[in-house]
Amino acid sequence: VTGRSMLRLAFVIFVVLMVQQTVMVAVRIDGYHPDLLWLLPITAALLDGPETGAIVGFWSGLAFDLTLPTPFGLSALVGCLLGYGTGLTVRGLVRSSWWLPPIVAAGATAVGLSMYAILGAVLGDPGALRTDLVPALVVATPGAVILATPVVRMVGWALPAAPASRGAHVGTGGR
Amino acid sequence: LTVVVLVIISLSLISLDQNGRTHSLTSGIKSVANDIYAPLRQGIVDIINPIGHFFAGAFDYGSVQSQNEQLEKVIGQLRANQAERGFEQTQLRQLMALENLPFLQSLTTVPAQTVDQNLSNFTATITLNKGRADGVDVGYPVVGAGGLVGLVIQSFHHTCVVQLITDGQSKVGVTFGNQLTGIVDGQGPGNDMTLDLVPPHTPVHVGQIMYTSGLQAASFPPGIPVATVESFHNEAGASQESITVDPKANLDELAYVDVVQWEPPT
């Protein structure tokens, strides 16, 4: 990740944070809303492998942690693990397929939300496990499918050297 | 290696946040970030709200037109009745003030408006438009709409975050009946609260009101209505009675609340 990429990533994280906290929180279904946070590490991992996914997940999670009433560092931890895990999982897949980002985004978002509840309960927020995960997943997962493509475009712009963002077939995940 | 380092940093940050001695450091960082981010966020909300209303109106034009006609009729009726209503409104205001007196007693309050709710899918919180600069601090109780609403858990310069009593982390010590006590335990957004630590076969009835106990080290002053009993039953061999309770305050109508400037006695 170059210095220019870092600046662009910071901008993308800021834009996504603002969209989440202004538009997404207003899109409520039964009290739950789509969660853009997890799409950043997921798409970064899809485009540039597990390590970039982990780094983007950590920094985006930290930015979100600044605005959430949950333990500081929890979103960073989950984002980091989610980015790394997604990168490892999609290794070897042909990532130029148009349908891959929405499907991976849906699956990984479900994993991310579940991980957040479990790690939150273990690391100081026991109330996290009391949240009904099913309605949260029912809202967040289709949201991830719909929003994956624009977020892939944004992260692809921030990581211009990423092979997948140039439309190449990637088999290794790392650079 | 990068991932291991990032995980260790994350765990350290969580640990610092949970540690009482260093919590002020992390909350200070959050506070500074919020002071920068809140005006930006509000600016964006101010811009996109009219756009949202425009589209809502454009897609539902027929309904808007009929609503407009109905509203015009209502305005006409209201104008005609306005003079007569003045006296009644004064009486109503006085009654509402009296209704609030029993549980707020002489405690000072800061009226606040709700500007946001449930920023995370995992918390039951609201954000108010009052913060440290307005005399609102962490630990202050929040009341409104008929009873206890929650507790201020984060206070920034001009905003604060309130943990609702339905949040999974909320616990409120209550008293009811003949000097009986228990803990009203939030079960997360959308779930019924429970009344815990009540011995089996304790006499309760549906609709019975629970009040904050105000016992030593309590987070709330005594006498604030918290919840009403929704259902109860005793299971054979259970160590406590199973009681579900509803919030006394209408948590769906929290446009305006009062922050009570009260701290637990040291």
GROMACS .gro file of C-alpha atoms in nm:
model
  441
    1VAL     CA    1   0.000   0.000   0.000
    2THR     CA    2   0.165   0.323  -0.118
    3GLY     CA    3   0.139   0.668   0.040
    4ARG     CA    4  -0.105   0.779  -0.229
    5SER     CA    5  -0.316   0.469  -0.170
    6MET     CA    6  -0.319   0.542   0.204
    7LEU     CA    7  -0.450   0.893   0.143
    8ARG     CA    8  -0.715   0.763  -0.093
    9LEU     CA    9  -0.810   0.487   0.150
   10ALA     CA   10  -0.844   0.741   0.430
   11PHE     CA   11  -1.077   0.943   0.206
   12VAL     CA   12  -1.283   0.633   0.115
   13ILE     CA   13  -1.311   0.534   0.483
   14PHE     CA   14  -1.429   0.886   0.567
   15VAL     CA   15  -1.689   0.885   0.289
   16VAL     CA   16  -1.818   0.540   0.387
   17LEU     CA   17  -1.832   0.644   0.754
   18MET     CA   18  -2.038   0.951   0.666
   19VAL     CA   19  -2.273   0.754   0.439
   20GLN     CA   20  -2.320   0.495   0.714
   21GLN     CA   21  -2.392   0.750   0.986
   22THR     CA   22  -2.621   0.969   0.779
   23VAL     CA   23  -2.798   0.756   0.517
   24MET     CA   24  -2.767   0.394   0.634
   25VAL     CA   25  -2.875   0.455   0.995
   26ALA     CA   26  -3.189   0.618   0.855
   27VAL     CA   27  -3.270   0.308   0.646
   28ARG     CA   28  -3.425   0.108   0.929
   29ILE     CA   29  -3.617  -0.214   0.898
   30ASP     CA   30  -3.756  -0.336   1.231
   31GLY     CA   31  -3.494  -0.122   1.406
   32TYR     CA   32  -3.194  -0.264   1.220
   33HIS     CA   33  -2.992  -0.101   0.944
   34PRO     CA   34  -2.739  -0.205   0.675
   35ASP     CA   35  -2.375  -0.201   0.786
   36LEU     CA   36  -2.123  -0.057   0.541
   37LEU     CA   37  -1.829  -0.098   0.779
   38TRP     CA   38  -1.768  -0.464   0.700
   39LEU     CA   39  -1.770  -0.403   0.325
   40LEU     CA   40  -1.440  -0.213   0.340
   41PRO     CA   41  -1.216  -0.499   0.464
   42ILE     CA   42  -1.413  -0.751   0.256
   43THR     CA   43  -1.367  -0.562  -0.071
   44ALA     CA   44  -1.004  -0.473   0.009
   45ALA     CA   45  -0.933  -0.841   0.070
   46LEU     CA   46  -1.109  -0.933  -0.255
   47LEU     CA   47  -0.907  -0.678  -0.451
   48ASP     CA   48  -0.567  -0.705  -0.289
   49GLY     CA   49  -0.541  -1.008  -0.065
   50PRO     CA   50  -0.558  -1.090   0.306
   51GLU     CA   51  -0.294  -0.851   0.437
   52THR     CA   52  -0.446  -0.543   0.274
   53GLY     CA   53  -0.787  -0.664   0.390
   54ALA     CA   54  -0.658  -0.680   0.747
   55ILE     CA   55  -0.497  -0.334   0.730
   56VAL     CA   56  -0.806  -0.170   0.578
   57GLY     CA   57  -1.026  -0.355   0.829
   58PHE     CA   58  -0.819  -0.230   1.121
   59TRP     CA   59  -0.817   0.136   1.017
   60SER     CA   60  -1.178   0.149   0.903
   61GLY     CA   61  -1.285  -0.028   1.222
   62LEU     CA   62  -1.089   0.221   1.429
   63ALA     CA   63  -1.257   0.512   1.249
   64PHE     CA   64  -1.600   0.361   1.317
   65ASP     CA   65  -1.505   0.290   1.678
   66LEU     CA   66  -1.464   0.665   1.728
   67THR     CA   67  -1.834   0.715   1.658
   68LEU     CA   68  -1.988   0.407   1.822
   69PRO     CA   69  -2.082   0.356   2.187
   70THR     CA   70  -1.927   0.005   2.181
   71PRO     CA   71  -1.580  -0.081   2.327
   72PHE     CA   72  -1.305   0.118   2.154
   73GLY     CA   73  -1.101  -0.118   1.934
   74LEU     CA   74  -1.367  -0.388   1.891
   75SER     CA   75  -1.463  -0.291   1.534
   76ALA     CA   76  -1.092  -0.261   1.451
   77LEU     CA   77  -1.028  -0.614   1.577
   78VAL     CA   78  -1.326  -0.764   1.393
   79GLY     CA   79  -1.246  -0.568   1.074
   80CYS     CA   80  -0.885  -0.686   1.082
   81LEU     CA   81  -0.978  -1.052   1.131
   82LEU     CA   82  -1.260  -1.031   0.877
   83GLY     CA   83  -1.035  -0.877   0.610
   84TYR     CA   84  -0.767  -1.136   0.666
   85GLY     CA   85  -1.013  -1.425   0.676
   86THR     CA   86  -1.191  -1.308   0.360
   87GLY     CA   87  -0.858  -1.273   0.179
   88LEU     CA   88  -0.758  -1.626   0.272
   89THR     CA   89  -1.098  -1.768   0.177
   90VAL     CA   90  -1.112  -1.617  -0.171
   91ARG     CA   91  -0.754  -1.711  -0.255
   92GLY     CA   92  -0.749  -1.900  -0.582
   93LEU     CA   93  -1.085  -1.768  -0.702
   94VAL     CA   94  -1.123  -1.584  -1.032
   95ARG     CA   95  -1.198  -1.242  -0.891
   96SER     CA   96  -1.300  -1.063  -1.208
   97SER     CA   97  -1.639  -1.237  -1.196
   98TRP     CA   98  -1.905  -0.967  -1.152
   99TRP     CA   99  -2.110  -1.184  -0.917
  100LEU     CA  100  -1.828  -1.265  -0.679
  101PRO     CA  101  -1.815  -0.940  -0.473
  102PRO     CA  102  -2.188  -0.940  -0.383
  103ILE     CA  103  -2.183  -1.306  -0.282
  104VAL     CA  104  -1.862  -1.279  -0.081
  105ALA     CA  105  -1.990  -0.953   0.073
  106ALA     CA  106  -2.312  -1.122   0.188
  107GLY     CA  107  -2.136  -1.423   0.339
  108ALA     CA  108  -1.857  -1.224   0.499
  109THR     CA  109  -2.098  -0.963   0.638
  110ALA     CA  110  -2.291  -1.240   0.812
  111VAL     CA  111  -1.964  -1.375   0.953
  112GLY     CA  112  -1.854  -1.024   1.056
  113LEU     CA  113  -2.177  -0.950   1.245
  114SER     CA  114  -2.165  -1.284   1.425
  115MET     CA  115  -1.796  -1.235   1.509
  116TYR     CA  116  -1.873  -0.888   1.641
  117ALA     CA  117  -2.142  -1.023   1.874
  118ILE     CA  118  -1.923  -1.307   2.004
  119LEU     CA  119  -1.601  -1.106   2.043
  120GLY     CA  120  -1.798  -0.816   2.190
  121ALA     CA  121  -1.946  -1.047   2.454
  122VAL     CA  122  -1.605  -1.192   2.534
  123LEU     CA  123  -1.421  -0.858   2.540
  124GLY     CA  124  -1.638  -0.637   2.757
  125ASP     CA  125  -1.981  -0.591   2.597
  126PRO     CA  126  -2.194  -0.885   2.721
  127GLY     CA  127  -2.505  -0.716   2.583
  128ALA     CA  128  -2.381  -0.781   2.227
  129LEU     CA  129  -2.488  -1.144   2.241
  130ARG     CA  130  -2.837  -1.044   2.353
  131THR     CA  131  -2.902  -0.871   2.022
  132ASP     CA  132  -3.125  -1.074   1.792
  133LEU     CA  133  -2.877  -1.164   1.521
  134VAL     CA  134  -3.135  -1.302   1.279
  135PRO     CA  135  -3.316  -0.972   1.202
  136ALA     CA  136  -2.983  -0.790   1.200
  137LEU     CA  137  -2.852  -1.039   0.942
  138VAL     CA  138  -3.175  -1.025   0.740
  139VAL     CA  139  -3.126  -0.649   0.699
  140ALA     CA  140  -2.747  -0.631   0.674
  141THR     CA  141  -2.686  -0.919   0.432
  142PRO     CA  142  -2.906  -0.801   0.141
  143GLY     CA  143  -2.773  -0.452   0.212
  144ALA     CA  144  -2.421  -0.585   0.160
  145VAL     CA  145  -2.522  -0.750  -0.169
  146ILE     CA  146  -2.664  -0.423  -0.301
  147LEU     CA  147  -2.383  -0.201  -0.178
  148ALA     CA  148  -2.088  -0.430  -0.256
  149THR     CA  149  -2.045  -0.310  -0.616
  150PRO     CA  150  -2.014   0.065  -0.539
  151VAL     CA  151  -1.782  -0.006  -0.245
  152VAL     CA  152  -1.565  -0.232  -0.467
  153ARG     CA  153  -1.539   0.060  -0.712
  154MET     CA  154  -1.436   0.301  -0.437
  155VAL     CA  155  -1.181   0.068  -0.280
  156GLY     CA  156  -1.056  -0.022  -0.629
  157TRP     CA  157  -0.995   0.349  -0.689
  158ALA     CA  158  -0.807   0.374  -0.359
  159LEU     CA  159  -0.594   0.067  -0.440
  160PRO     CA  160  -0.516   0.134  -0.808
  161ALA     CA  161  -0.238  -0.124  -0.824
  162ALA     CA  162  -0.471  -0.401  -0.706
  163PRO     CA  163  -0.479  -0.668  -0.979
  164ALA     CA  164  -0.854  -0.726  -0.957
  165SER     CA  165  -0.930  -0.357  -0.995
  166ARG     CA  166  -0.757  -0.373  -1.333
  167GLY     CA  167  -0.983  -0.660  -1.428
  168ALA     CA  168  -0.711  -0.927  -1.419
  169HIS     CA  169  -0.766  -1.281  -1.299
  170VAL     CA  170  -0.600  -1.328  -0.963
  171GLY     CA  171  -0.500  -1.653  -0.813
  172THR     CA  172  -0.279  -1.569  -0.519
  173GLY     CA  173  -0.439  -1.281  -0.335
  174GLY     CA  174  -0.113  -1.107  -0.242
  175ARG     CA  175   0.104  -0.875  -0.444
  176LEU     CA  176   0.312  -1.059   1.113
  177THR     CA  177   0.117  -0.741   1.024
  178VAL     CA  178  -0.208  -0.911   1.118
  179VAL     CA  179  -0.070  -1.032   1.452
  180VAL     CA  180   0.051  -0.679   1.534
  181LEU     CA  181  -0.286  -0.527   1.440
  182VAL     CA  182  -0.473  -0.783   1.652
  183ILE     CA  183  -0.247  -0.710   1.950
  184ILE     CA  184  -0.299  -0.333   1.905
  185SER     CA  185  -0.679  -0.386   1.885
  186LEU     CA  186  -0.682  -0.600   2.199
  187SER     CA  187  -0.468  -0.341   2.379
  188LEU     CA  188  -0.711  -0.063   2.280
  189ILE     CA  189  -1.008  -0.265   2.406
  190SER     CA  190  -0.822  -0.337   2.728
  191LEU     CA  191  -0.739   0.033   2.775
  192ASP     CA  192  -1.104   0.122   2.712
  193GLN     CA  193  -1.225  -0.127   2.971
  194ASN     CA  194  -0.966  -0.023   3.229
  195GLY     CA  195  -1.107   0.237   3.465
  196ARG     CA  196  -0.779   0.426   3.494
  197THR     CA  197  -0.718   0.469   3.123
  198HIS     CA  198  -1.083   0.493   3.014
  199SER     CA  199  -1.061   0.873   3.027
  200LEU     CA  200  -0.788   0.858   2.760
  201THR     CA  201  -0.997   0.661   2.510
  202SER     CA  202  -1.314   0.855   2.589
  203GLY     CA  203  -1.112   1.176   2.541
  204ILE     CA  204  -1.004   1.059   2.195
  205LYS     CA  205  -1.365   0.974   2.112
  206SER     CA  206  -1.477   1.312   2.240
  207VAL     CA  207  -1.231   1.506   2.021
  208ALA     CA  208  -1.326   1.295   1.717
  209ASN     CA  209  -1.694   1.353   1.788
  210ASP     CA  210  -1.649   1.729   1.817
  211ILE     CA  211  -1.494   1.728   1.469
  212TYR     CA  212  -1.731   1.475   1.315
  213ALA     CA  213  -2.068   1.584   1.462
  214PRO     CA  214  -2.095   1.919   1.274
  215LEU     CA  215  -1.987   1.752   0.948
  216ARG     CA  216  -2.246   1.482   0.997
  217GLN     CA  217  -2.517   1.733   1.084
  218GLY     CA  218  -2.429   1.936   0.772
  219ILE     CA  219  -2.470   1.628   0.553
  220VAL     CA  220  -2.798   1.536   0.724
  221ASP     CA  221  -2.926   1.891   0.666
  222ILE     CA  222  -2.842   1.857   0.297
  223ILE     CA  223  -2.981   1.507   0.235
  224ASN     CA  224  -3.299   1.539   0.442
  225PRO     CA  225  -3.476   1.775   0.198
  226ILE     CA  226  -3.364   1.552  -0.091
  227GLY     CA  227  -3.515   1.250   0.087
  228HIS     CA  228  -3.835   1.441   0.153
  229PHE     CA  229  -3.847   1.551  -0.212
  230PHE     CA  230  -3.827   1.192  -0.338
  231ALA     CA  231  -4.071   1.070  -0.074
  232GLY     CA  232  -4.315   1.338  -0.192
  233ALA     CA  233  -4.252   1.271  -0.562
  234PHE     CA  234  -4.317   0.897  -0.531
  235ASP     CA  235  -4.628   0.948  -0.321
  236TYR     CA  236  -4.774   1.264  -0.474
  237GLY     CA  237  -5.143   1.162  -0.451
  238SER     CA  238  -5.115   1.087  -0.080
  239VAL     CA  239  -4.932   1.414  -0.017
  240GLN     CA  240  -5.206   1.608  -0.197
  241SER     CA  241  -5.486   1.446   0.007
  242GLN     CA  242  -5.287   1.494   0.329
  243ASN     CA  243  -5.244   1.860   0.237
  244GLU     CA  244  -5.621   1.901   0.193
  245GLN     CA  245  -5.688   1.732   0.525
  246LEU     CA  246  -5.428   1.949   0.697
  247GLU     CA  247  -5.586   2.265   0.558
  248LYS     CA  248  -5.920   2.161   0.705
  249VAL     CA  249  -5.758   2.084   1.040
  250ILE     CA  250  -5.579   2.420   1.042
  251GLY     CA  251  -5.910   2.594   0.984
  252GLN     CA  252  -6.072   2.413   1.276
  253LEU     CA  253  -5.772   2.480   1.499
  254ARG     CA  254  -5.778   2.853   1.424
  255ALA     CA  255  -6.144   2.866   1.523
  256ASN     CA  256  -6.078   2.684   1.849
  257GLN     CA  257  -5.750   2.854   1.935
  258ALA     CA  258  -5.895   3.120   2.163
  259GLU     CA  259  -6.100   2.869   2.363
  260ARG     CA  260  -5.806   2.630   2.396
  261GLY     CA  261  -5.571   2.880   2.561
  262PHE     CA  262  -5.713   2.820   2.908
  263GLU     CA  263  -5.721   2.442   2.864
  264GLN     CA  264  -5.360   2.437   2.743
  265THR     CA  265  -5.244   2.626   3.050
  266GLN     CA  266  -5.420   2.374   3.270
  267LEU     CA  267  -5.270   2.083   3.076
  268ARG     CA  268  -4.919   2.226   3.112
  269GLN     CA  269  -4.965   2.259   3.485
  270LEU     CA  270  -5.095   1.904   3.512
  271MET     CA  271  -4.801   1.768   3.316
  272ALA     CA  272  -4.562   1.962   3.538
  273LEU     CA  273  -4.730   1.816   3.845
  274GLU     CA  274  -4.716   1.469   3.697
  275ASN     CA  275  -4.339   1.500   3.662
  276LEU     CA  276  -4.284   1.632   4.012
  277PRO     CA  277  -4.314   1.311   4.216
  278PHE     CA  278  -4.017   1.138   4.061
  279LEU     CA  279  -3.794   1.431   3.980
  280GLN     CA  280  -3.851   1.608   4.312
  281SER     CA  281  -3.617   1.907   4.331
  282LEU     CA  282  -3.356   1.766   4.092
  283THR     CA  283  -3.246   1.998   3.815
  284THR     CA  284  -3.287   1.879   3.458
  285VAL     CA  285  -3.155   1.970   3.115
  286PRO     CA  286  -3.416   1.935   2.838
  287ALA     CA  287  -3.269   1.772   2.528
  288GLN     CA  288  -3.374   1.666   2.182
  289THR     CA  289  -3.300   1.325   2.034
  290VAL     CA  290  -3.094   1.361   1.718
  291ASP     CA  291  -3.011   0.996   1.649
  292GLN     CA  292  -3.085   0.646   1.764
  293ASN     CA  293  -2.916   0.303   1.755
  294LEU     CA  294  -2.593   0.397   1.576
  295SER     CA  295  -2.495   0.031   1.598
  296ASN     CA  296  -2.710  -0.278   1.544
  297PHE     CA  297  -2.577  -0.410   1.876
  298THR     CA  298  -2.681  -0.130   2.108
  299ALA     CA  299  -3.002   0.039   2.218
  300THR     CA  300  -2.890   0.401   2.239
  301ILE     CA  301  -3.004   0.750   2.151
  302THR     CA  302  -2.793   1.058   2.083
  303LEU     CA  303  -2.903   1.387   2.238
  304ASN     CA  304  -2.822   1.742   2.130
  305LYS     CA  305  -2.681   1.836   2.472
  306GLY     CA  306  -2.330   1.766   2.601
  307ARG     CA  307  -2.067   1.874   2.853
  308ALA     CA  308  -2.100   2.239   2.752
  309ASP     CA  309  -2.468   2.223   2.849
  310GLY     CA  310  -2.405   2.056   3.185
  311VAL     CA  311  -2.460   1.696   3.076
  312ASP     CA  312  -2.207   1.445   3.203
  313VAL     CA  313  -2.149   1.070   3.197
  314GLY     CA  314  -2.362   0.885   3.453
  315TYR     CA  315  -2.658   1.126   3.452
  316PRO     CA  316  -3.002   0.958   3.437
  317VAL     CA  317  -3.236   1.044   3.151
  318VAL     CA  318  -3.615   1.054   3.196
  319GLY     CA  319  -3.907   1.127   2.968
  320ALA     CA  320  -4.232   0.998   2.820
  321GLY     CA  321  -4.351   0.868   3.158
  322GLY     CA  322  -4.045   0.719   3.327
  323LEU     CA  323  -3.679   0.628   3.318
  324VAL     CA  324  -3.527   0.626   2.970
  325GLY     CA  325  -3.163   0.541   3.040
  326LEU     CA  326  -2.821   0.664   3.144
  327VAL     CA  327  -2.568   0.894   2.976
  328ILE     CA  328  -2.270   0.674   2.881
  329GLN     CA  329  -2.075   0.918   2.664
  330SER     CA  330  -2.069   1.295   2.681
  331PHE     CA  331  -1.910   1.512   2.415
  332HIS     CA  332  -1.894   1.889   2.377
  333HIS     CA  333  -2.247   1.943   2.242
  334THR     CA  334  -2.390   1.589   2.220
  335CYS     CA  335  -2.419   1.284   2.441
  336VAL     CA  336  -2.505   0.915   2.401
  337VAL     CA  337  -2.770   0.759   2.624
  338GLN     CA  338  -2.785   0.385   2.689
  339LEU     CA  339  -3.156   0.293   2.695
  340ILE     CA  340  -3.286   0.067   2.971
  341THR     CA  341  -3.357  -0.197   2.703
  342ASP     CA  342  -2.987  -0.219   2.606
  343GLY     CA  343  -2.826  -0.555   2.672
  344GLN     CA  344  -2.581  -0.396   2.918
  345SER     CA  345  -2.839  -0.198   3.117
  346LYS     CA  346  -2.922  -0.301   3.474
  347VAL     CA  347  -3.145  -0.090   3.700
  348GLY     CA  348  -3.199  -0.159   4.070
  349VAL     CA  349  -3.572  -0.131   4.144
  350THR     CA  350  -3.814  -0.152   4.433
  351PHE     CA  351  -4.180  -0.258   4.420
  352GLY     CA  352  -4.463  -0.379   4.642
  353ASN     CA  353  -4.381  -0.406   5.009
  354GLN     CA  354  -4.014  -0.301   5.009
  355LEU     CA  355  -3.922  -0.576   4.762
  356THR     CA  356  -3.620  -0.524   4.537
  357GLY     CA  357  -3.492  -0.661   4.209
  358ILE     CA  358  -3.286  -0.575   3.902
  359VAL     CA  359  -3.451  -0.473   3.574
  360ASP     CA  360  -3.223  -0.628   3.314
  361GLY     CA  361  -3.219  -0.507   2.951
  362GLN     CA  362  -3.214  -0.788   2.695
  363GLY     CA  363  -3.106  -0.595   2.387
  364PRO     CA  364  -3.294  -0.393   2.124
  365GLY     CA  365  -3.644  -0.522   2.055
  366ASN     CA  366  -3.648  -0.777   2.339
  367ASP     CA  367  -3.857  -0.775   2.658
  368MET     CA  368  -3.673  -0.676   2.975
  369THR     CA  369  -3.664  -0.913   3.271
  370LEU     CA  370  -3.690  -0.852   3.645
  371ASP     CA  371  -3.413  -1.055   3.809
  372LEU     CA  372  -3.318  -1.154   4.165
  373VAL     CA  373  -3.679  -1.187   4.279
  374PRO     CA  374  -3.736  -1.496   4.502
  375PRO     CA  375  -3.988  -1.758   4.380
  376HIS     CA  376  -4.356  -1.699   4.462
  377THR     CA  377  -4.303  -1.331   4.537
  378PRO     CA  378  -4.646  -1.164   4.499
  379VAL     CA  379  -4.657  -0.946   4.187
  380HIS     CA  380  -4.937  -0.853   3.950
  381VAL     CA  381  -4.956  -0.755   3.585
  382GLY     CA  382  -4.924  -0.380   3.548
  383GLN     CA  383  -4.740  -0.338   3.880
  384ILE     CA  384  -4.494  -0.048   3.860
  385MET     CA  385  -4.123  -0.082   3.948
  386TYR     CA  386  -3.942   0.228   4.077
  387THR     CA  387  -3.570   0.298   4.099
  388SER     CA  388  -3.455   0.186   4.443
  389GLY     CA  389  -3.183   0.445   4.500
  390LEU     CA  390  -2.998   0.201   4.722
  391GLN     CA  391  -2.635   0.266   4.809
  392ALA     CA  392  -2.414   0.298   4.497
  393ALA     CA  393  -2.723   0.301   4.275
  394SER     CA  394  -2.689   0.474   3.939
  395PHE     CA  395  -3.030   0.644   3.968
  396PRO     CA  396  -3.210   0.855   4.227
  397PRO     CA  397  -3.497   0.678   4.404
  398GLY     CA  398  -3.861   0.687   4.295
  399ILE     CA  399  -3.839   0.708   3.915
  400PRO     CA  400  -4.089   0.473   3.742
  401VAL     CA  401  -3.888   0.220   3.541
  402ALA     CA  402  -4.113  -0.059   3.419
  403THR     CA  403  -4.444  -0.240   3.460
  404VAL     CA  404  -4.494  -0.615   3.497
  405GLU     CA  405  -4.602  -0.773   3.170
  406SER     CA  406  -4.609  -1.141   3.276
  407PHE     CA  407  -4.475  -1.370   3.548
  408HIS     CA  408  -4.456  -1.736   3.636
  409ASN     CA  409  -4.281  -1.971   3.876
  410GLU     CA  410  -4.093  -2.273   3.745
  411ALA     CA  411  -4.048  -2.574   3.971
  412GLY     CA  412  -3.704  -2.573   4.128
  413ALA     CA  413  -3.608  -2.230   3.989
  414SER     CA  414  -3.407  -2.005   4.218
  415GLN     CA  415  -3.605  -1.696   4.114
  416GLU     CA  416  -3.942  -1.596   3.973
  417SER     CA  417  -3.950  -1.539   3.594
  418ILE     CA  418  -4.086  -1.189   3.538
  419THR     CA  419  -4.090  -0.994   3.213
  420VAL     CA  420  -4.144  -0.621   3.227
  421ASP     CA  421  -4.221  -0.338   2.983
  422PRO     CA  422  -4.052   0.002   3.001
  423LYS     CA  423  -4.276   0.257   3.174
  424ALA     CA  424  -4.150   0.527   2.939
  425ASN     CA  425  -4.264   0.504   2.580
  426LEU     CA  426  -3.927   0.442   2.417
  427ASP     CA  427  -4.079   0.483   2.070
  428GLU     CA  428  -4.152   0.848   2.142
  429LEU     CA  429  -3.830   1.002   2.260
  430ALA     CA  430  -3.815   1.320   2.055
  431TYR     CA  431  -3.760   1.519   2.376
  432VAL     CA  432  -3.622   1.397   2.710
  433ASP     CA  433  -3.486   1.541   3.034
  434VAL     CA  434  -3.132   1.474   3.152
  435VAL     CA  435  -3.128   1.475   3.533
  436GLN     CA  436  -2.821   1.642   3.681
  437TRP     CA  437  -2.773   1.381   3.951
  438GLU     CA  438  -2.468   1.183   4.055
  439PRO     CA  439  -2.458   0.884   4.286
  440PRO     CA  440  -2.355   0.985   4.639
  441THR     CA  441  -1.990   0.904   4.703
   0.00000   0.00000   0.00000
